[in-house]
Coordinates of C-alpha atoms in Angstrom, one line a residue:
E13 CA 83.7 17.6 -5.9
L14 CA 85.6 19.9 -8.3
R15 CA 86.4 22.2 -5.4
E16 CA 88.0 19.4 -3.4
T17 CA 89.9 18.2 -6.4
W18 CA 91.2 21.7 -7.0
A19 CA 92.1 22.2 -3.4
M20 CA 94.4 19.1 -3.7
A21 CA 95.9 20.5 -6.9
R22 CA 96.6 23.8 -5.3
L23 CA 98.3 22.1 -2.3
S24 CA 100.5 20.1 -4.8
W25 CA 101.3 23.4 -6.6
V26 CA 102.3 25.2 -3.4
L27 CA 104.6 22.4 -2.2
G28 CA 106.1 22.0 -5.7
V29 CA 106.8 25.7 -6.1
T30 CA 108.2 26.0 -2.6
A31 CA 110.7 23.2 -3.4
L32 CA 111.6 24.7 -6.7
I33 CA 112.2 28.2 -5.3
A34 CA 114.3 26.6 -2.5
G35 CA 116.2 24.6 -5.0
E36 CA 116.9 25.5 -8.6
T37 CA 115.0 28.7 -9.5
N38 CA 116.4 31.1 -7.0
G39 CA 113.3 33.1 -7.0
L40 CA 111.4 34.9 -9.8
R41 CA 112.8 36.4 -13.0
P42 CA 111.0 39.8 -13.4
S43 CA 110.2 41.3 -16.8
A44 CA 111.2 44.9 -17.7
G45 CA 107.6 46.0 -16.8
C46 CA 108.3 45.4 -13.1
S47 CA 110.5 48.6 -13.1
G48 CA 107.5 50.9 -13.9
N49 CA 103.8 51.3 -13.2
D50 CA 101.8 51.4 -16.4
P51 CA 98.5 53.2 -15.7
S52 CA 96.6 51.9 -18.8
L53 CA 95.2 48.9 -16.9
R54 CA 94.1 48.6 -13.3
P55 CA 94.2 45.3 -11.4
G56 CA 91.3 43.1 -12.5
E57 CA 90.8 45.1 -15.7
E58 CA 91.1 43.9 -19.3
G59 CA 91.9 45.9 -22.4
F60 CA 91.7 45.5 -26.2
F61 CA 94.9 46.2 -28.0
E62 CA 96.2 46.8 -31.5
I63 CA 99.8 46.3 -32.5
E64 CA 101.5 46.4 -35.9
V65 CA 103.9 43.6 -36.6
D66 CA 105.8 43.4 -39.8
G67 CA 103.4 45.9 -41.3
L68 CA 100.2 44.0 -40.4
K69 CA 97.7 45.2 -37.8
R70 CA 97.2 42.5 -35.1
F71 CA 94.9 42.4 -32.2
Y72 CA 94.7 40.8 -28.7
I73 CA 92.9 41.1 -25.4
F74 CA 95.0 41.4 -22.2
K75 CA 93.7 41.0 -18.6
L76 CA 95.4 41.6 -15.3
P77 CA 94.3 39.6 -12.2
E78 CA 92.6 41.3 -9.3
Q79 CA 95.6 40.9 -7.0
Y80 CA 98.1 42.3 -9.5
E81 CA 100.9 44.5 -8.0
H82 CA 103.2 46.5 -10.4
D83 CA 106.3 45.3 -8.6
A84 CA 105.4 41.6 -8.0
P85 CA 106.1 39.3 -11.0
I86 CA 103.2 37.0 -11.9
P87 CA 102.7 34.2 -14.4
F88 CA 101.3 34.8 -17.9
V89 CA 99.1 32.6 -20.2
V90 CA 98.4 33.2 -23.8
S91 CA 95.4 31.4 -25.3
F92 CA 94.7 30.8 -29.1
H93 CA 91.3 30.3 -30.6
G94 CA 90.2 27.8 -33.2
W95 CA 89.8 28.2 -37.0
R96 CA 87.3 31.0 -37.8
G97 CA 87.2 31.8 -34.1
T98 CA 88.0 35.0 -32.2
A99 CA 89.8 36.1 -29.1
V100 CA 86.5 37.2 -27.6
R101 CA 85.0 33.7 -28.0
Q102 CA 88.1 32.0 -26.8
Q103 CA 88.0 34.1 -23.7
A104 CA 84.4 33.1 -23.0
S105 CA 85.2 29.5 -23.6
D106 CA 88.3 28.9 -21.6
Q107 CA 87.5 31.3 -18.7
F108 CA 91.2 31.9 -18.0
G109 CA 90.3 35.4 -16.9
V110 CA 88.2 34.1 -14.0
L111 CA 90.8 31.5 -13.1
G112 CA 93.6 34.2 -13.3
D113 CA 91.8 36.3 -10.7
E114 CA 91.7 33.2 -8.4
E115 CA 95.3 32.1 -9.0
T116 CA 96.9 35.5 -9.8
F117 CA 98.2 35.2 -13.4
A118 CA 97.7 37.5 -16.4
T119 CA 96.1 36.3 -19.6
A120 CA 96.1 37.3 -23.3
W121 CA 93.8 36.0 -25.9
A122 CA 95.2 36.7 -29.4
D123 CA 93.4 37.0 -32.7
G124 CA 94.6 35.0 -35.7
Y125 CA 94.7 36.5 -39.2
G126 CA 91.8 36.3 -41.5
D127 CA 92.9 37.2 -45.0
H128 CA 90.7 34.6 -46.7
H129 CA 90.1 35.2 -50.5
S130 CA 86.3 35.5 -50.1
G131 CA 86.8 38.8 -48.4
E132 CA 83.7 38.2 -46.2
G133 CA 83.1 37.0 -42.7
E134 CA 85.4 35.9 -39.9
W135 CA 88.2 33.7 -41.2
N136 CA 90.8 34.2 -38.4
S137 CA 93.3 31.3 -38.4
W138 CA 96.8 30.3 -37.2
N139 CA 99.7 29.3 -39.5
G140 CA 101.5 26.3 -38.0
V141 CA 102.4 22.6 -38.1
G142 CA 101.5 22.1 -41.7
S143 CA 98.3 24.1 -42.0
A144 CA 99.5 26.0 -45.0
D145 CA 102.6 23.9 -46.2
S146 CA 101.2 20.8 -47.8
P147 CA 102.6 18.6 -49.1
G148 CA 104.9 17.5 -46.4
I149 CA 107.6 14.9 -46.2
E150 CA 104.9 12.2 -46.1
G151 CA 102.8 13.6 -48.9
P152 CA 99.5 15.7 -48.9
T153 CA 97.8 16.6 -45.7
C154 CA 94.3 16.1 -47.0
T155 CA 92.5 13.5 -49.1
V156 CA 89.9 15.7 -50.7
F157 CA 90.0 19.0 -52.6
Q158 CA 89.6 22.0 -50.4
D159 CA 89.3 25.7 -51.4
F160 CA 90.3 27.7 -48.3
C161 CA 93.1 29.7 -50.0
Y162 CA 94.1 32.8 -48.1
A163 CA 95.5 35.9 -49.8
S164 CA 98.9 35.6 -48.0
C165 CA 99.2 32.0 -49.3
E166 CA 98.2 33.0 -52.8
A167 CA 100.9 35.6 -52.8
R168 CA 103.7 33.0 -52.4
P169 CA 105.7 31.8 -55.4
Q170 CA 104.1 28.4 -55.0
R171 CA 100.6 30.0 -54.4
C172 CA 98.0 27.7 -52.7
D173 CA 98.0 24.0 -52.4
R174 CA 94.6 22.2 -52.4
C175 CA 95.2 21.2 -48.7
D176 CA 96.2 24.7 -47.4
W177 CA 93.5 26.1 -45.2
T178 CA 94.9 28.9 -43.0
T179 CA 96.7 32.2 -43.4
C180 CA 100.3 32.1 -44.3
V181 CA 101.4 35.2 -42.4
N182 CA 104.1 35.1 -39.7
D183 CA 102.0 34.2 -36.7
V184 CA 105.0 33.1 -34.7
G185 CA 106.5 36.5 -35.2
F186 CA 103.3 38.1 -33.9
V187 CA 103.4 36.0 -30.7
D188 CA 107.1 36.9 -30.3
A189 CA 106.2 40.6 -30.6
L190 CA 103.2 40.2 -28.3
L191 CA 105.5 38.7 -25.6
D192 CA 107.9 41.6 -26.0
A193 CA 105.1 44.1 -25.7
V194 CA 103.5 42.7 -22.5
E195 CA 106.8 42.0 -20.8
A196 CA 107.9 45.6 -21.3
T197 CA 104.6 46.9 -20.0
Y198 CA 103.5 44.7 -17.1
C199 CA 105.3 42.9 -14.2
L200 CA 105.5 39.3 -15.4
D201 CA 107.7 36.4 -14.3
L202 CA 109.7 35.4 -17.3
D203 CA 110.1 31.9 -15.9
R204 CA 106.4 31.3 -16.1
L205 CA 105.2 32.2 -19.5
F206 CA 102.8 29.6 -21.0
A207 CA 100.8 29.0 -24.1
T208 CA 97.6 27.0 -24.8
G209 CA 94.8 26.9 -27.4
F210 CA 92.1 24.7 -28.9
S211 CA 91.7 23.1 -32.3
N212 CA 93.6 25.3 -34.8
G213 CA 94.7 27.2 -31.7
G214 CA 95.9 23.9 -30.2
M215 CA 97.9 23.2 -33.4
F216 CA 99.4 26.6 -33.1
A217 CA 100.4 25.9 -29.5
W218 CA 102.4 23.0 -30.8
Q219 CA 104.0 25.5 -33.3
V220 CA 105.0 28.1 -30.7
G221 CA 106.4 25.4 -28.6
Q222 CA 108.6 24.3 -31.5
S223 CA 109.6 27.9 -32.5
L224 CA 109.6 29.8 -29.2
A225 CA 110.9 27.2 -26.8
H226 CA 113.4 29.7 -25.6
R227 CA 110.6 31.9 -24.3
F228 CA 107.8 29.7 -23.1
A229 CA 108.1 27.5 -20.0
A230 CA 105.5 25.0 -21.2
V231 CA 102.7 24.6 -23.7
A232 CA 99.3 22.8 -23.5
P233 CA 97.7 22.2 -26.9
G234 CA 94.1 21.1 -26.9
G235 CA 92.1 19.3 -29.6
G236 CA 94.7 19.9 -32.3
Q237 CA 98.0 18.5 -33.3
P238 CA 100.4 18.6 -36.3
F239 CA 99.5 17.2 -39.7
V240 CA 101.2 14.1 -40.9
G241 CA 104.7 14.9 -42.0
F242 CA 104.9 18.0 -39.8
V243 CA 105.8 16.7 -36.4
Q244 CA 109.1 18.5 -35.4
A245 CA 111.1 18.6 -32.2
P246 CA 111.3 22.1 -30.5
D247 CA 114.3 24.2 -31.1
L248 CA 116.4 23.5 -28.0
T249 CA 119.5 25.6 -28.9
G250 CA 121.4 26.2 -25.7
G251 CA 120.0 23.3 -23.8
H252 CA 116.7 24.7 -22.4
R253 CA 113.6 22.5 -22.0
I254 CA 109.9 22.9 -22.8
P255 CA 107.4 20.4 -21.4
L256 CA 104.2 19.7 -23.3
F257 CA 100.7 18.6 -22.2
D258 CA 98.2 17.6 -24.9
F259 CA 94.5 17.1 -24.2
H260 CA 91.9 15.6 -26.5
G261 CA 88.4 14.2 -26.4
N262 CA 88.5 10.4 -26.9
A263 CA 85.7 10.8 -29.4
D264 CA 87.2 13.7 -31.3
I265 CA 86.8 13.0 -35.1
V266 CA 87.8 16.6 -36.2
C267 CA 91.3 16.3 -34.9
P268 CA 91.5 12.6 -34.1
P269 CA 94.0 12.0 -31.2
F270 CA 95.1 8.7 -32.6
G271 CA 95.9 10.2 -36.0
G272 CA 94.7 9.5 -39.5
E273 CA 91.9 11.1 -41.5
S274 CA 89.5 13.4 -39.9
G275 CA 85.7 13.2 -40.2
G276 CA 82.7 15.4 -39.7
T277 CA 81.5 18.1 -42.1
S278 CA 82.8 18.9 -45.6
A279 CA 85.0 21.6 -43.9
T280 CA 86.4 19.4 -41.1
G281 CA 86.7 16.0 -42.9
G282 CA 89.5 14.7 -45.1
W283 CA 92.5 16.1 -43.2
I284 CA 95.3 13.7 -42.3
Y285 CA 96.7 14.2 -38.8
A286 CA 99.7 12.7 -37.0
A287 CA 99.0 10.7 -33.8
V288 CA 99.4 12.8 -30.7
S289 CA 101.6 10.0 -29.3
H290 CA 104.0 10.4 -32.2
G291 CA 104.3 14.1 -31.4
T292 CA 105.0 13.7 -27.7
R293 CA 107.4 10.9 -28.5
V294 CA 109.4 13.1 -30.9
W295 CA 109.5 15.9 -28.3
A296 CA 110.5 13.4 -25.5
E297 CA 113.3 12.0 -27.6
A298 CA 114.7 15.5 -28.3
H299 CA 114.9 15.9 -24.6
D300 CA 116.8 12.6 -24.1
C301 CA 114.0 11.0 -22.1
E302 CA 114.4 7.4 -21.3
G303 CA 112.1 4.5 -20.5
K304 CA 108.6 3.3 -21.6
D305 CA 105.3 5.2 -21.6
E306 CA 103.7 5.2 -18.1
V307 CA 100.6 6.5 -16.5
Y308 CA 100.7 10.2 -15.6
L309 CA 98.7 11.2 -12.5
T310 CA 96.7 14.4 -12.2
P311 CA 94.2 15.8 -9.7
F312 CA 91.5 14.9 -12.2
D313 CA 92.3 11.2 -12.7
D314 CA 88.6 10.2 -12.3
Y315 CA 87.8 12.0 -15.6
V316 CA 91.0 12.0 -17.7
T317 CA 93.5 9.3 -18.6
C318 CA 97.1 10.5 -19.2
Y319 CA 100.4 9.0 -20.2
Q320 CA 103.9 10.4 -20.3
H321 CA 106.9 9.3 -22.4
G322 CA 109.5 7.9 -20.1
K323 CA 111.5 9.8 -17.5
C324 CA 113.2 13.1 -18.5
A325 CA 115.9 15.2 -16.9
D326 CA 115.1 18.6 -15.4
H327 CA 111.5 17.7 -14.7
A328 CA 110.6 18.0 -18.4
E329 CA 107.4 16.0 -19.1
F330 CA 105.6 15.1 -22.3
V331 CA 102.1 14.1 -21.6
R332 CA 99.0 13.2 -23.7
C333 CA 95.5 13.0 -22.0
L334 CA 92.1 11.8 -23.1
W335 CA 88.8 12.8 -21.6
N336 CA 85.3 11.4 -22.3
G337 CA 84.3 13.9 -24.9
E338 CA 84.4 15.1 -28.5
H339 CA 85.9 18.2 -30.2
T340 CA 85.3 20.6 -27.3
W341 CA 87.2 22.2 -24.5
P342 CA 87.1 19.7 -21.6
S343 CA 84.2 20.3 -19.2
I344 CA 82.1 18.1 -17.0
P345 CA 80.0 20.2 -14.6
T346 CA 81.3 20.1 -11.0
K347 CA 83.9 17.5 -12.0
L348 CA 86.3 18.5 -14.8
D349 CA 87.4 22.0 -15.8
G350 CA 89.9 21.9 -18.7
S351 CA 91.4 25.2 -17.8
R352 CA 92.1 24.1 -14.2
L353 CA 93.7 21.0 -15.6
V354 CA 95.9 23.0 -17.9
W355 CA 96.8 25.5 -15.2
W356 CA 97.7 22.6 -12.8
F357 CA 100.2 21.4 -15.4
F358 CA 101.6 24.9 -15.9
T359 CA 102.2 25.3 -12.1
Q360 CA 104.4 22.2 -12.1
H361 CA 106.7 23.6 -14.8
P362 CA 108.5 26.9 -14.5
F363 CA 111.0 27.7 -17.2
I364 CA 114.1 25.4 -17.5
P365 CA 116.8 27.8 -18.6
P366 CA 119.4 27.1 -21.2
Q367 CA 122.7 25.6 -20.2
D368 CA 124.4 28.2 -22.4
P369 CA 123.4 31.7 -21.1
S370 CA 124.2 33.2 -24.5
A371 CA 121.2 31.2 -26.0
A372 CA 118.8 33.5 -24.1
N373 CA 119.7 36.4 -26.5
R374 CA 117.9 35.0 -29.5
T375 CA 117.1 36.9 -32.7
R376 CA 113.5 38.1 -32.7
L377 CA 111.2 36.2 -35.2
Y378 CA 109.7 39.4 -36.5
S379 CA 111.2 42.5 -38.2
T380 CA 109.3 45.4 -36.9
R381 CA 106.6 46.1 -34.3
T382 CA 104.9 49.2 -32.9
V383 CA 104.0 50.0 -29.3
P384 CA 100.6 48.5 -28.6
T385 CA 97.7 50.9 -28.6
R386 CA 94.7 50.4 -26.4
I387 CA 91.4 50.6 -28.4
S388 CA 87.8 50.6 -27.4
R389 CA 85.8 47.3 -27.5
S390 CA 83.6 48.7 -30.3
V391 CA 86.7 49.5 -32.4
Y392 CA 88.2 46.2 -31.6
L393 CA 85.1 44.3 -32.6
A394 CA 84.9 46.2 -35.9
S395 CA 88.6 45.7 -36.7
G396 CA 90.2 42.9 -34.9
T397 CA 87.9 40.0 -35.5
T398 CA 86.8 40.3 -39.1
N399 CA 88.4 39.7 -42.5
P400 CA 91.0 42.5 -43.3
V401 CA 89.9 42.3 -46.9
S402 CA 86.3 43.2 -46.1
R403 CA 84.6 44.2 -42.8
N404 CA 81.4 42.3 -43.6
A405 CA 80.9 40.0 -40.6
A406 CA 79.1 36.7 -41.3
K407 CA 78.2 34.0 -38.9
P408 CA 81.2 31.7 -38.9
T409 CA 81.7 28.0 -38.6
V410 CA 84.3 27.3 -35.9
F411 CA 86.4 24.3 -35.3

């Protein structure tokens, strides 16, 4: 059943891409890496990398698809893990590496920063959409006292608020630098760069959509959205567009899709989220979309219910979807694969360039970066996925 659904999705993608290439896109937009042949990774291989951005060591996994050719531009997806998660676990969860081999796209799984004041265990997190900026314009982002202060937040003049619960480092700058690094090394299509993530990683996908709209073609946040008071439209300087596809379980109480206070454990309960529909509406209005909400059709309509906000120019779409599940990556054996759903949306949305060509030359959102260094898996596991204050790894709680 899933195979038949996916075959229909692939046919839709082929027809859509053919029309786009014949019409507006005029072919692919190759990255600088298409002019060389980097020998560090072979087709189908993955590598573990360390890069220094603004003086901080950051880590990511990068995988090439089996059909990769060094002079043929391919799409690229970056995936963000949840709070106290790791790139390794996100890779195992979303299985984009397997799907990338089938559909011929490259994938990176990035590690958040874990400078929690305890100095122990895995506290990797992403700074975005109000996770470390409470209170917002609508007040505090939590109803109970929390003590998740990270060292980078404590170092600020205002120090930590009781509702701050992630790192305060420049994660958007890290992603900006990661894009620069992989574009310079591998042959990627600059019109098909995408971002997704789950939970805290889904929240961060909203953030990179807001801050890096000039680089990503579309974003697909899962199981995470902005806190109340932190819904913002993307930066559309120059007139480009960035579609968004949000997916949530209809029984998710950790990041409730309809907004309000979260439930669950002492760690997950008491946070105040904006409704996903409010976020997609703000983005749609920024893109001058018109009309009422309407049903949005996907190849998986027997298992997801989706709505889009009106009709928008340039094929920009702002979609929210619910599936029959809780706070997990969408999966119904033989029926629904969340990664295939996300990839289907991505294939419909190559980059919509700015109307003003000068807008493409944007200032980088980081100050310095080094050339990435490939490291061994053992070195990566010892350095890239544990607290930078202490290397004592403890069994984490992930959401």
